[in-house]
Short mmCIF file of C-alpha atoms in Angstrom, two decimals:
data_model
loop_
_atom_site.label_atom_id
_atom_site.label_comp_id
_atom_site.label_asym_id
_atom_site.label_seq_id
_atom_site.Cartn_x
_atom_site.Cartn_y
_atom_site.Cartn_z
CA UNK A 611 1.67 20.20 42.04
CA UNK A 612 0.39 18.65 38.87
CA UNK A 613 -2.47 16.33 39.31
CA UNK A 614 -0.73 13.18 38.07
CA UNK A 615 1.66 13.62 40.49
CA UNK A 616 0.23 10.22 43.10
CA UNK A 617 0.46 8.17 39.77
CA UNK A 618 3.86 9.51 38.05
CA UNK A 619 6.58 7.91 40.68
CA UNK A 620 4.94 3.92 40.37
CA UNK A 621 4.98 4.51 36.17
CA UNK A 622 8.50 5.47 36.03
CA UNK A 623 9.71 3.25 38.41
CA UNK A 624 8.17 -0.01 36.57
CA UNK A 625 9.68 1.58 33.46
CA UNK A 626 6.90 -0.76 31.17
CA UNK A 627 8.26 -1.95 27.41
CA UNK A 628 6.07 -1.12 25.27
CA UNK A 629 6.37 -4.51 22.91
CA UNK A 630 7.45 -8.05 24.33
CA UNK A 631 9.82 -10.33 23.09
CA UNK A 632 7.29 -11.35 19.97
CA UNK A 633 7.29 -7.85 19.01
CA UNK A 634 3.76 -7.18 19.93
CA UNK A 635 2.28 -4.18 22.11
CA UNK A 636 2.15 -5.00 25.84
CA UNK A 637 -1.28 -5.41 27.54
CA UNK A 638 0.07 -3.91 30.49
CA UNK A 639 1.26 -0.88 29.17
CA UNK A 640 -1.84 -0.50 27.18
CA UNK A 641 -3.75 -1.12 30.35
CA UNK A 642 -1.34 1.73 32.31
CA UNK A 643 -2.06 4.32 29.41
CA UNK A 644 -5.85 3.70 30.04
CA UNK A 645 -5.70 3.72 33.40
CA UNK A 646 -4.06 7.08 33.14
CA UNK A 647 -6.38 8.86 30.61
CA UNK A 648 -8.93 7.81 32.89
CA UNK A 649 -7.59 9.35 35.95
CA UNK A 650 -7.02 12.48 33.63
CA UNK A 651 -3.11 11.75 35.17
CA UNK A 652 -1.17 13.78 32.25
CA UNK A 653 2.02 13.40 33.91
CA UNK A 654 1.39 10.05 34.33
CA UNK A 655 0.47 9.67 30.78
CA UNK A 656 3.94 11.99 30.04
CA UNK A 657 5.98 9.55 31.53
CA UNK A 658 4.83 6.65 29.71
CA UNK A 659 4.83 7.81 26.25
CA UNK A 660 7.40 10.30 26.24
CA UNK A 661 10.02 8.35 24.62
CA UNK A 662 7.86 6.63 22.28
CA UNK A 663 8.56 6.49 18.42
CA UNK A 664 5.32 7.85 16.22
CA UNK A 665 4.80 4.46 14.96
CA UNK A 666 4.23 3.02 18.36
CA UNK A 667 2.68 5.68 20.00
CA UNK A 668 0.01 5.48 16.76
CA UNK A 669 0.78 1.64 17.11
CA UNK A 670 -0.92 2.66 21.23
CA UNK A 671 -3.76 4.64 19.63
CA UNK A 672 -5.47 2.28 17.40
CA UNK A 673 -4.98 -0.38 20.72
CA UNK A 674 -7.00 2.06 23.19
CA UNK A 675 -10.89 2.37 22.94
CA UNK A 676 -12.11 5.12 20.42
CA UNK A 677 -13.22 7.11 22.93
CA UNK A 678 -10.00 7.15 25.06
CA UNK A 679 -7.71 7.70 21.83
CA UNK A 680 -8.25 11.71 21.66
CA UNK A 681 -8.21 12.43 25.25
CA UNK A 682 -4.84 10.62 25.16
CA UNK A 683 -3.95 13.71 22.63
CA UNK A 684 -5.80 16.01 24.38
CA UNK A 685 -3.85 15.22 27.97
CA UNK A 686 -0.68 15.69 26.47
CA UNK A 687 -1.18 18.43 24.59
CA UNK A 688 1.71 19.98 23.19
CA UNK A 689 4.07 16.91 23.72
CA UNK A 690 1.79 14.95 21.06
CA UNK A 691 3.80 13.98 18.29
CA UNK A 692 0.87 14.61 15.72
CA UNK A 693 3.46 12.68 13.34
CA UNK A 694 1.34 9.21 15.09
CA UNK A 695 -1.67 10.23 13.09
CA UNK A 696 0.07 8.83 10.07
CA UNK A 697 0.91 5.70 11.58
CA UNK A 698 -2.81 5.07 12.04
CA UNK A 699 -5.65 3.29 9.98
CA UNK A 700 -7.65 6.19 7.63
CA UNK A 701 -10.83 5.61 10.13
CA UNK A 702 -9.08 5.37 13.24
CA UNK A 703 -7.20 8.79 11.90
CA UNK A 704 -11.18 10.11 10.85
CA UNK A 705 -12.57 9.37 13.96
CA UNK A 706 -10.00 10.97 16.37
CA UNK A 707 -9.56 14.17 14.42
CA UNK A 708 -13.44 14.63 14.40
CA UNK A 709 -13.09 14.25 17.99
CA UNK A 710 -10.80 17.19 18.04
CA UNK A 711 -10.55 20.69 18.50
CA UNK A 712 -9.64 22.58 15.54
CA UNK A 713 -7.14 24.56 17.29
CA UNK A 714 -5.80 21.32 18.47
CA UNK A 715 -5.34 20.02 15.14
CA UNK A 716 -4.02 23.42 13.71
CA UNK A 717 -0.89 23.38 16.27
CA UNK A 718 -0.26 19.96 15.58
CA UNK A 719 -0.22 19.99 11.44
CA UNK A 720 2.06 22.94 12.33
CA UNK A 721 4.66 20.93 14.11
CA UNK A 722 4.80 18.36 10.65
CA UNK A 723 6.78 18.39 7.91
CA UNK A 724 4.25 19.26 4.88
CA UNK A 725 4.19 15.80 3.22
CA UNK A 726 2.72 14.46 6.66
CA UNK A 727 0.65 17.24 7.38
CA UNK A 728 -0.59 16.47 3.61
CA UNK A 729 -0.59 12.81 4.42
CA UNK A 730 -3.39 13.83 7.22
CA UNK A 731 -5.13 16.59 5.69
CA UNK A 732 -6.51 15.11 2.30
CA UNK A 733 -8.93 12.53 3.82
CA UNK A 734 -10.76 15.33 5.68
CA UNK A 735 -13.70 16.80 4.47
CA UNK A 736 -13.66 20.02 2.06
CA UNK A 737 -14.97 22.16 4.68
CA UNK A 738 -13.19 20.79 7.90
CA UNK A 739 -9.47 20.92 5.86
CA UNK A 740 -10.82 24.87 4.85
CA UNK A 741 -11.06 25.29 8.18
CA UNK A 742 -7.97 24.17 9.07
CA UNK A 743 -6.26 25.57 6.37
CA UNK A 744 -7.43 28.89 7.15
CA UNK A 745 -6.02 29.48 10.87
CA UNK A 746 -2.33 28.64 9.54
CA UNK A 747 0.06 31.25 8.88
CA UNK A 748 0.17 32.41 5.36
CA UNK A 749 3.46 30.97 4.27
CA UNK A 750 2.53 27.39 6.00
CA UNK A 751 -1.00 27.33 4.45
CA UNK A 752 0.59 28.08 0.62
CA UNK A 753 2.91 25.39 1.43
CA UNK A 754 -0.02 22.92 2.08
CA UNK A 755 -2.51 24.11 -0.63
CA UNK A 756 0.26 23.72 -3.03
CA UNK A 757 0.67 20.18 -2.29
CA UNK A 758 -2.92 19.69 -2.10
CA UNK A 759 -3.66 21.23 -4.98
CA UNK A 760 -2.03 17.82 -7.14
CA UNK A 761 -3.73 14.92 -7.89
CA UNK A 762 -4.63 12.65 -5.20
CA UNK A 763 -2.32 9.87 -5.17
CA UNK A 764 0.65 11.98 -7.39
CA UNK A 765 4.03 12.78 -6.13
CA UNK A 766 3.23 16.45 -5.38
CA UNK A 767 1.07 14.66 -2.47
CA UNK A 768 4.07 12.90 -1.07
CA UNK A 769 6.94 14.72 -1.52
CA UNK A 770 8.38 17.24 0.95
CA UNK A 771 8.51 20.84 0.51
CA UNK A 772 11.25 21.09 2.70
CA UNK A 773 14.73 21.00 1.30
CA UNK A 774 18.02 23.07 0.52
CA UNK A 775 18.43 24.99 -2.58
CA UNK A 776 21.40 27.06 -3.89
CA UNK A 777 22.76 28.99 -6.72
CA UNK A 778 25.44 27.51 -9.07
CA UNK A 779 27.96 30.23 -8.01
CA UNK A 780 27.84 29.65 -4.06
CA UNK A 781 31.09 27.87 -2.91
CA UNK A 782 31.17 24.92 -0.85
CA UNK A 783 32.31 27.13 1.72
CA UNK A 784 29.71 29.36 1.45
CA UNK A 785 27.07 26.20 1.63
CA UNK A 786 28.08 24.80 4.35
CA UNK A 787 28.35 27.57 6.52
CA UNK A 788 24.70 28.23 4.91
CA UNK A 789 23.68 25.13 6.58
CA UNK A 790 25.61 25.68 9.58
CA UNK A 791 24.07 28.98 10.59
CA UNK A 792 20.22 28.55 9.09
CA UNK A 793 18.16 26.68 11.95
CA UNK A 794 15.41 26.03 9.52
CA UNK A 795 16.99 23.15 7.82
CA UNK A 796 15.33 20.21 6.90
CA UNK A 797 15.43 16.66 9.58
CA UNK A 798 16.71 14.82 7.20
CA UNK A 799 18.28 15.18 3.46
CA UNK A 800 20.98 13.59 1.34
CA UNK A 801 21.62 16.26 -1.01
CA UNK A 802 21.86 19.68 -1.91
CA UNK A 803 19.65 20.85 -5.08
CA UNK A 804 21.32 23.38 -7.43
CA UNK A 805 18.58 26.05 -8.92
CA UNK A 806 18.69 29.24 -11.45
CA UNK A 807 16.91 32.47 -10.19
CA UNK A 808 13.88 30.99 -11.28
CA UNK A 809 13.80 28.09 -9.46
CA UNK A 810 14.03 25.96 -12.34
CA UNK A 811 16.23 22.53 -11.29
CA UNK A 812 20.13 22.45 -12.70
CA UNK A 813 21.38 20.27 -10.97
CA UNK A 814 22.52 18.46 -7.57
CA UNK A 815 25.53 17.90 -5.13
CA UNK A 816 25.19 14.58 -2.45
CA UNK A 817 25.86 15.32 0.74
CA UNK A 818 29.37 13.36 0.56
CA UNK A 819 30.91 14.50 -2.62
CA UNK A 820 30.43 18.15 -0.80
CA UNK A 821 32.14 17.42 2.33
CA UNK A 822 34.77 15.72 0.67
CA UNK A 823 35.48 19.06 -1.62
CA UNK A 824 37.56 22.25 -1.21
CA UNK A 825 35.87 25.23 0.16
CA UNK A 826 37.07 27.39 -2.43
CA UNK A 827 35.61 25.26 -5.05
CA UNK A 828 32.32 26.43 -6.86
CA UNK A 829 29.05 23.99 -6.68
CA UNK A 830 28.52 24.62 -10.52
CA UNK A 831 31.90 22.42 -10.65
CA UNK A 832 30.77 19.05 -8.55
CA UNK A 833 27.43 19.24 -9.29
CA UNK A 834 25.45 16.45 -11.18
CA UNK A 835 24.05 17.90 -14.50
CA UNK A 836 21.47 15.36 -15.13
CA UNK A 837 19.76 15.30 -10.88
CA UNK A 838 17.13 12.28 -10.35
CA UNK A 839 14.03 14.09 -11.25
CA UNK A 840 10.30 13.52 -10.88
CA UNK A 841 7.12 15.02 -12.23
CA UNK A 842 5.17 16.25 -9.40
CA UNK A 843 1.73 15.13 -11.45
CA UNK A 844 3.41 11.44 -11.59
CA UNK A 845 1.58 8.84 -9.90
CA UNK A 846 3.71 7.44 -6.76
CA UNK A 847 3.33 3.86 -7.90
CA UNK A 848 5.67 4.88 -11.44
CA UNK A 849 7.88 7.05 -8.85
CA UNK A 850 8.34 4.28 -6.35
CA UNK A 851 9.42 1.92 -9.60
CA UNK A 852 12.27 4.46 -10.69
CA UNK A 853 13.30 4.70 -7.42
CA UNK A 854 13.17 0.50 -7.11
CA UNK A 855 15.44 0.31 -10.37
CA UNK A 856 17.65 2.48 -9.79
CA UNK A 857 18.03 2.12 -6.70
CA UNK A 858 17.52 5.89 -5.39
CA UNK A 859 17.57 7.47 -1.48
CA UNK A 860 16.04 10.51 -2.95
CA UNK A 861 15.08 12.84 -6.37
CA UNK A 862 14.06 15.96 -7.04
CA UNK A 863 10.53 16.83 -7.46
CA UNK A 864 9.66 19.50 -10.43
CA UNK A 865 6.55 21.17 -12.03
CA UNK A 866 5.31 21.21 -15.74
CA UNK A 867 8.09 24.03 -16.39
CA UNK A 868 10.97 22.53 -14.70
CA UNK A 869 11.38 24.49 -11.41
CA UNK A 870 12.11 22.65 -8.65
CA UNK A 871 8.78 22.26 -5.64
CA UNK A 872 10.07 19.60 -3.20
CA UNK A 873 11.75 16.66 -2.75
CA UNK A 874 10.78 12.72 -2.68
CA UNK A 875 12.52 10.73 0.24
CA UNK A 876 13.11 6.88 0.15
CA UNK A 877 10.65 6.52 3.57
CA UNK A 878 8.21 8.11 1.53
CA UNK A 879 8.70 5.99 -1.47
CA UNK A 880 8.16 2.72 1.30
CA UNK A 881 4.96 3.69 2.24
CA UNK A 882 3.76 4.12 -1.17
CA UNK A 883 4.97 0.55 -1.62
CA UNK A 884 3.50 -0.62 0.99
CA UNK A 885 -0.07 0.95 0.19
CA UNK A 886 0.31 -0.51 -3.00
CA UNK A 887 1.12 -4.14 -1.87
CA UNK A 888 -1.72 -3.61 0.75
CA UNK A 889 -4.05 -2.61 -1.98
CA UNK A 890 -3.00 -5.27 -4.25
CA UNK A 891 -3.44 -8.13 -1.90
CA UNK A 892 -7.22 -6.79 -0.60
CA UNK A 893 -7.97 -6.23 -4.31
CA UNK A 894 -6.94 -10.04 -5.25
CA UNK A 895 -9.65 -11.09 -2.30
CA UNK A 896 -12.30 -8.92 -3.57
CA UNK A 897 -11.97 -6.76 -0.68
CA UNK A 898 -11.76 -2.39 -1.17
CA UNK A 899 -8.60 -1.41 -0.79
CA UNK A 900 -10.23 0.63 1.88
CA UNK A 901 -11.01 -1.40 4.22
CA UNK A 902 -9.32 -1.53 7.56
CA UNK A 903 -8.69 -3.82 10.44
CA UNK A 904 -10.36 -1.21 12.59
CA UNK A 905 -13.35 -0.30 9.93
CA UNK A 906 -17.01 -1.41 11.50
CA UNK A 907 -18.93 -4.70 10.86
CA UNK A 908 -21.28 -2.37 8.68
CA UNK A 909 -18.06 -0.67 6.62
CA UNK A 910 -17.19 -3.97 6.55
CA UNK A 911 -20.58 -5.72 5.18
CA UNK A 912 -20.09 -2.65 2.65
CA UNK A 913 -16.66 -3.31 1.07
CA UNK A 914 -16.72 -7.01 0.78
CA UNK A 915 -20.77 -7.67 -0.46
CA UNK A 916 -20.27 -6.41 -4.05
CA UNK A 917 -17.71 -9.08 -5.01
CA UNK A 918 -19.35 -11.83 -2.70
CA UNK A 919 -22.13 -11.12 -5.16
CA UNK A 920 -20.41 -10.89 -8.24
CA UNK A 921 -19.03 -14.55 -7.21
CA UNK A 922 -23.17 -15.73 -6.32
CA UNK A 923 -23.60 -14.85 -10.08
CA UNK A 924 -19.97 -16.79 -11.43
CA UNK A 925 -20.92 -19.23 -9.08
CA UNK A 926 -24.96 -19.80 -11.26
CA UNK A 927 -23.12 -19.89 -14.23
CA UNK A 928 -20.84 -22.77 -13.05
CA UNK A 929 -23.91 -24.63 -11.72
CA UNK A 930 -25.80 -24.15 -14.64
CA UNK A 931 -23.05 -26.26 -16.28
CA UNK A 932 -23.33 -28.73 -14.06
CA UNK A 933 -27.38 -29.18 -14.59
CA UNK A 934 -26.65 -29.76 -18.41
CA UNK A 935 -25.80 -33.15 -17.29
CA UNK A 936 -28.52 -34.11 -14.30
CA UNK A 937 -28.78 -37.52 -15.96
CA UNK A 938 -25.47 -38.61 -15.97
CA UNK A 939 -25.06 -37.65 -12.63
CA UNK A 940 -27.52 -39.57 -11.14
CA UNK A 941 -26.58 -42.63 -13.39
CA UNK A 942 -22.66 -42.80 -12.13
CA UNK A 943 -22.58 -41.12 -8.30
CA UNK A 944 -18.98 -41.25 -8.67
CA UNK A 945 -18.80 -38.36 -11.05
CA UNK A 946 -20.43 -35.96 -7.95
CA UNK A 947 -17.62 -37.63 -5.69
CA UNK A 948 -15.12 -36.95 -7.92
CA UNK A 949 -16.54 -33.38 -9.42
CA UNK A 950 -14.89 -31.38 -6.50
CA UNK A 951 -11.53 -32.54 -6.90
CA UNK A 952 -11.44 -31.47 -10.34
CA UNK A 953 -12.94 -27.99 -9.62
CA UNK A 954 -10.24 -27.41 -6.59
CA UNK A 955 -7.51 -27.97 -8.36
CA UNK A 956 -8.57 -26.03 -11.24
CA UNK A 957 -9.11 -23.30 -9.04
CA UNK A 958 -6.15 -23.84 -7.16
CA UNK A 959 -4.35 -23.88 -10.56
CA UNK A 960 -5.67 -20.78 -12.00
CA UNK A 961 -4.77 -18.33 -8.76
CA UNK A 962 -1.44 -19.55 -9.04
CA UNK A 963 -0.88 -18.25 -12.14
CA UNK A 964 -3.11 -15.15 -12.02
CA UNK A 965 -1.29 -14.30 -8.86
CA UNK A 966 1.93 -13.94 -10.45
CA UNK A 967 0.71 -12.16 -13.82
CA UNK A 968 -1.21 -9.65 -11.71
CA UNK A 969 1.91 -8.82 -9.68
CA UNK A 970 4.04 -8.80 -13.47
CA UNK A 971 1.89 -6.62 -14.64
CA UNK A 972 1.84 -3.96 -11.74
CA UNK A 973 6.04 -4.13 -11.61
CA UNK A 974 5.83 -3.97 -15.07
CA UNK A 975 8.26 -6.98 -15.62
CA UNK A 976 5.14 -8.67 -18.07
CA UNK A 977 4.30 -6.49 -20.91
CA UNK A 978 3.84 -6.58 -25.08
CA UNK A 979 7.24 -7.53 -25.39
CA UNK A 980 7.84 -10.52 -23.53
CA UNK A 981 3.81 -11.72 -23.18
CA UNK A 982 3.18 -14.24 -25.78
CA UNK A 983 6.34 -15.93 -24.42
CA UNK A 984 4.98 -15.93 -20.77
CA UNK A 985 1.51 -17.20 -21.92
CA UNK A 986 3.80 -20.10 -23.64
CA UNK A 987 5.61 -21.35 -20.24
CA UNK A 988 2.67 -20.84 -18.66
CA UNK A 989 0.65 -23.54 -21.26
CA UNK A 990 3.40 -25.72 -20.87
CA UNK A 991 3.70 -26.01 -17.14
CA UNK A 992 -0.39 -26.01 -16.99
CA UNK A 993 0.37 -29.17 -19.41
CA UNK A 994 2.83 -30.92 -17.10
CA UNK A 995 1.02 -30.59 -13.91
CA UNK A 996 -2.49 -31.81 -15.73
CA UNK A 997 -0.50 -34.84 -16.94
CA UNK A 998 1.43 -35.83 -13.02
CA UNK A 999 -1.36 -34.95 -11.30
CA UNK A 1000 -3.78 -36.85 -13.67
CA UNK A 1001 -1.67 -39.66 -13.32
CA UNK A 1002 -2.13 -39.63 -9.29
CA UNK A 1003 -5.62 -38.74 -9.28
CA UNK A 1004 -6.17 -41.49 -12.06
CA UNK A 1005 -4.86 -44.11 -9.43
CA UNK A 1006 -6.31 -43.21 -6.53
CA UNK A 1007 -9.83 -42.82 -8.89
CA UNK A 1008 -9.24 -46.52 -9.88
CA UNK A 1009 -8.62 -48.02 -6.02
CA UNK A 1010 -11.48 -45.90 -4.99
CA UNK A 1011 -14.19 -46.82 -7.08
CA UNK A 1012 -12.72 -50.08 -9.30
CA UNK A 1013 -12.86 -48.39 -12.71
CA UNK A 1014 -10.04 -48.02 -15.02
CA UNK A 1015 -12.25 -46.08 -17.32
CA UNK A 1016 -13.31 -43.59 -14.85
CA UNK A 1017 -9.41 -42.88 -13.60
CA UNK A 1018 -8.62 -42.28 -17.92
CA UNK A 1019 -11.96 -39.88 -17.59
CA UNK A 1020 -10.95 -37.90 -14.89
CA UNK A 1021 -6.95 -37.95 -15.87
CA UNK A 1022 -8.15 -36.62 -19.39
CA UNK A 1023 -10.47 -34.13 -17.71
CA UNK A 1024 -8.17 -33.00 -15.11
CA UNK A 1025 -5.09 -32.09 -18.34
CA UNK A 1026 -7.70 -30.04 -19.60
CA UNK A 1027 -8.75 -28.07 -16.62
CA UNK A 1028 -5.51 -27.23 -15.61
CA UNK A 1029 -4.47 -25.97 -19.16
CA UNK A 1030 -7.53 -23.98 -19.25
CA UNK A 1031 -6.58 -22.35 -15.70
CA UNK A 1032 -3.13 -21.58 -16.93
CA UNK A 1033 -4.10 -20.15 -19.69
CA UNK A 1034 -7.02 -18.13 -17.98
CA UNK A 1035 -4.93 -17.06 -15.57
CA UNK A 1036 -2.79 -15.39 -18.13
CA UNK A 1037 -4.53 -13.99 -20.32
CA UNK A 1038 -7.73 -12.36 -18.12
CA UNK A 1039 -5.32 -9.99 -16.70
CA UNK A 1040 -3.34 -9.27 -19.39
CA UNK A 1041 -6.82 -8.74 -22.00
CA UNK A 1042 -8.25 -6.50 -18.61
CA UNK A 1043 -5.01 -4.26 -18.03
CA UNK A 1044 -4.67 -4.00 -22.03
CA UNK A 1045 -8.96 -2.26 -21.43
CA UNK A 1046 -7.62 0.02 -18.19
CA UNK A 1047 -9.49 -2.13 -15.73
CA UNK A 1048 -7.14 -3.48 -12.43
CA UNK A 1049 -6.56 -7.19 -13.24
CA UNK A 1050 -6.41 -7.13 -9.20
CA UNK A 1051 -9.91 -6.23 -8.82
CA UNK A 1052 -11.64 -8.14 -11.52
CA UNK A 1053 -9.92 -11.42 -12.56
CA UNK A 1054 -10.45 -13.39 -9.28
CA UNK A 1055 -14.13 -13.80 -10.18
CA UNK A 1056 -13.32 -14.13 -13.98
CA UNK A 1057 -10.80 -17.37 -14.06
CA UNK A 1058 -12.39 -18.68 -11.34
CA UNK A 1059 -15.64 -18.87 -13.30
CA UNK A 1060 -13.98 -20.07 -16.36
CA UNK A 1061 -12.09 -22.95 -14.53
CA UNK A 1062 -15.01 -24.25 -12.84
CA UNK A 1063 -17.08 -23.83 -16.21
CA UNK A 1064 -14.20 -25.82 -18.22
CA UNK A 1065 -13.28 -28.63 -15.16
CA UNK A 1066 -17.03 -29.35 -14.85
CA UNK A 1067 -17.91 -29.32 -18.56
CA UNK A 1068 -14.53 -31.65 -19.50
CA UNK A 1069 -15.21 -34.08 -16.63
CA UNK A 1070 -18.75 -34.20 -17.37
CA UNK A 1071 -18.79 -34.39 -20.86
CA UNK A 1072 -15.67 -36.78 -21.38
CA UNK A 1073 -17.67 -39.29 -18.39
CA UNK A 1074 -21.30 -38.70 -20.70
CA UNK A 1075 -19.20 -39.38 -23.89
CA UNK A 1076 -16.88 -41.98 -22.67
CA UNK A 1077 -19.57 -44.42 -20.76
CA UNK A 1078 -22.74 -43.57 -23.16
CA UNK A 1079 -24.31 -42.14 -20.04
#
């Protein structure tokens, strides 16, 4: 008898969820799995992830304690779905496959369709994936180096090898008793791809137009001429934009010469989206798009210190500003009350807008064409909050302090800031994407700066000019 025999029968009969009502990953079941791993109970451990998608049962990996996470694998052995390696953060994926055998690893990129084993492969050192590579069977390990062989981040890397090709001159008959008979099919397709003897793409035949057609009838004659196509050397972010507009499940996938390699899926195209929005967002807070929730405090320290000092230097140039007018300062202590108010809102003002622009420019809805008129709206509505919100913060200058003239100084200065941090937060990104450098990465620091510069040098300078200070 099996040694997790004592602890199998209790598991199975409290039949644990693995999320609660909110959706998020039980304690106790997390606290069941480690119980088992450390009992070495693999039946145990069977029973309770068994029926567990790959997302959750990666969802279960990154929960456990490093060092429990590949003796989970290791304890189920052959019924690991290596598929939950995907579903993982890069480091948490790292750490558990240096844990590993190689042999281990090598039956379980076996058991995965190429554009996951791909999806786990690439992050692995040079030597470790040669390694790898090298105890596959020879057909499997061409399949993999051809994928790896495009550029990182390109649609060869995503796509899946696995599909179903035949010739023009094949009936519907004959192709679906093709598909009936051949085992090896792919899990999951939505069309059949048409190809000469040399591979190259001619055209394609969805899944419902050939069901719906005569056997006798030829697949040259309901096949689509013109097939969604993609260049394998195209990045994902342009392929997951095709498939966005025109709304696509999946497309073909061809080299430089035309012939067809594999095939891009619409779950493939998500994640790419996803990594994209992911990286966008990090990039916006100065953070690597690297970084994960489960990275170290040291990893950590790494990613997010170069921007923290690039803003320590923005931040000197705003208080240099600031020292240009020491006297009036300590003449009127109003204007330091006040000083803040202007800045934040400026601030405020400008990450609005650069928020939006940066995420025009990388859906490519803001461009040449349309970006003088965009810079436009976006003076104008800089130029109608300044005025209603210099208006308010006018009155509430005058109650505070009993000047009129300092609620006209700070209305005046406040119109001008938040022009300035419209109009920053236009044109930054648009000048860096027109130079090739991400307007997500670099503009944060950039119209932040130049708001704060502006808000304290209007403010200032109007209160200096307007009270003789």
């Amino acid at each position: 008898m099996e040694n997790g025999s004592s602890l199998h029968p209790p598991l199975a009969a409290i039949a644990l969820a693995f999320r609660d009502a909110e959706g998020e990953i039980n304690s106790d079941f997390v606290a069941a799995a480690t119980k088992a791993i450390a009992a070495d109970e693999a039946a145990a451990l069977r029973a309770l992830v068994e029926d567990l998608h790959p997302s959750d049962l990666g969802a279960l990996l990154e929960a456990l304690e490093p060092d429990d996470r590949p003796r989970l694998i290791e304890l189920l052995g052959p019924d690991f779905n290596f598929a939950a390696l995907t579903e993982v953060d890069d480091s948490v994926r790292e750490d558990i496959l240096e844990e590993l055998e190689t042999e281990t690893v090598v039956e379980g990129v076996r058991e995965l369709d190429v554009d996951d084993a791909v999806y786990i492969l690439e992050d692995l050192d040079a030597e470790d994936r040669a390694e790898i590579l090298d105890k596959l069977p020879a057909m499997e390990r061409v399949a993999l180096q051809r994928s790896l062989e495009y550029p990182e981040g390109s649609a060869g890397r995503r796509m899946q090898a696995e599909l179903i090709a035949v010739p023009p001159f094949w009936t519907v008959g004959q192709t679906i008793d093709f598909m009936r008979e051949t085992e090896d099919l792919p899990s999951t397709f939505y069309e059949i791809f048409v190809i000469d003897p040399g591979g190259h793409l001619l055209g394609s035949v969805p899944l419902d137009r050939l069901l719906r057609t005569k056997r006798p009838v030829t697949i040259n004659e309901i096949m689509t001429d013109e097939p969604d196509r993609v260049d394998a050397k195209q990045p994902q972010d342009e392929v997951a934009r095709i498939f966005q507009r025109y709304n696509l499940v999946s497309a073909a996938v061809v080299d430089e010469s035309g012939r067809l390699v594999g095939v891009m899926m619409v779950d493939d195209i998500v994640d790419v989206i996803e990594d994209e929005a992911d990286a966008e967002i990090k990039a916006l807070g100065g953070v690597q798009s690297g970084e994960e929730i489960s990275d170290s405090v040291w990893d950590i320290v790494k990613s997010r210190s170069s921007w923290l000092f690039v803003n320590l230097c923005m931040a000197i140039v705003g208080a240099s500003v600031i020292g240009l007018f020491e006297e009036s300062l300590q003449k009127m202590v109003a204007l330091a009350v006040l000083m803040p108010i202007v800045s934040s809102m400026g601030g405020n003002a400008g990450t609005q807008t650069m928020t939006v622009t940066v995420r025009a420019l990388a859906t490519r809805d803001l461009g040449r064409g349309n970006a003088w008129r965009v810079i436009r709206r976006e003076l104008v509505v800089g130029l109608v909050n300044g005025i209603t919100f210099a208006m308010l913060l006018a009155g509430v200058a005058i109650l505070w302090f009993g000047l009129a003239q300092l609620g006209a100084v700070i209305g005046l200065a406040l119109v001008v800031t938040l022009i300035a941090a419209a109009l920053g937060g236009i044109v930054i990104p648009l000048i860096l994407n027109r130079f090739d450098i991400d307007p997500a990465v670099s503009s944060g620091p950039l119209v932040t700066t130049i708001t704060d510069v502006v808000g304290f040098f209007a403010f200032l300078g109007i209160a200096t000019f307007w009270f003789g200070l």
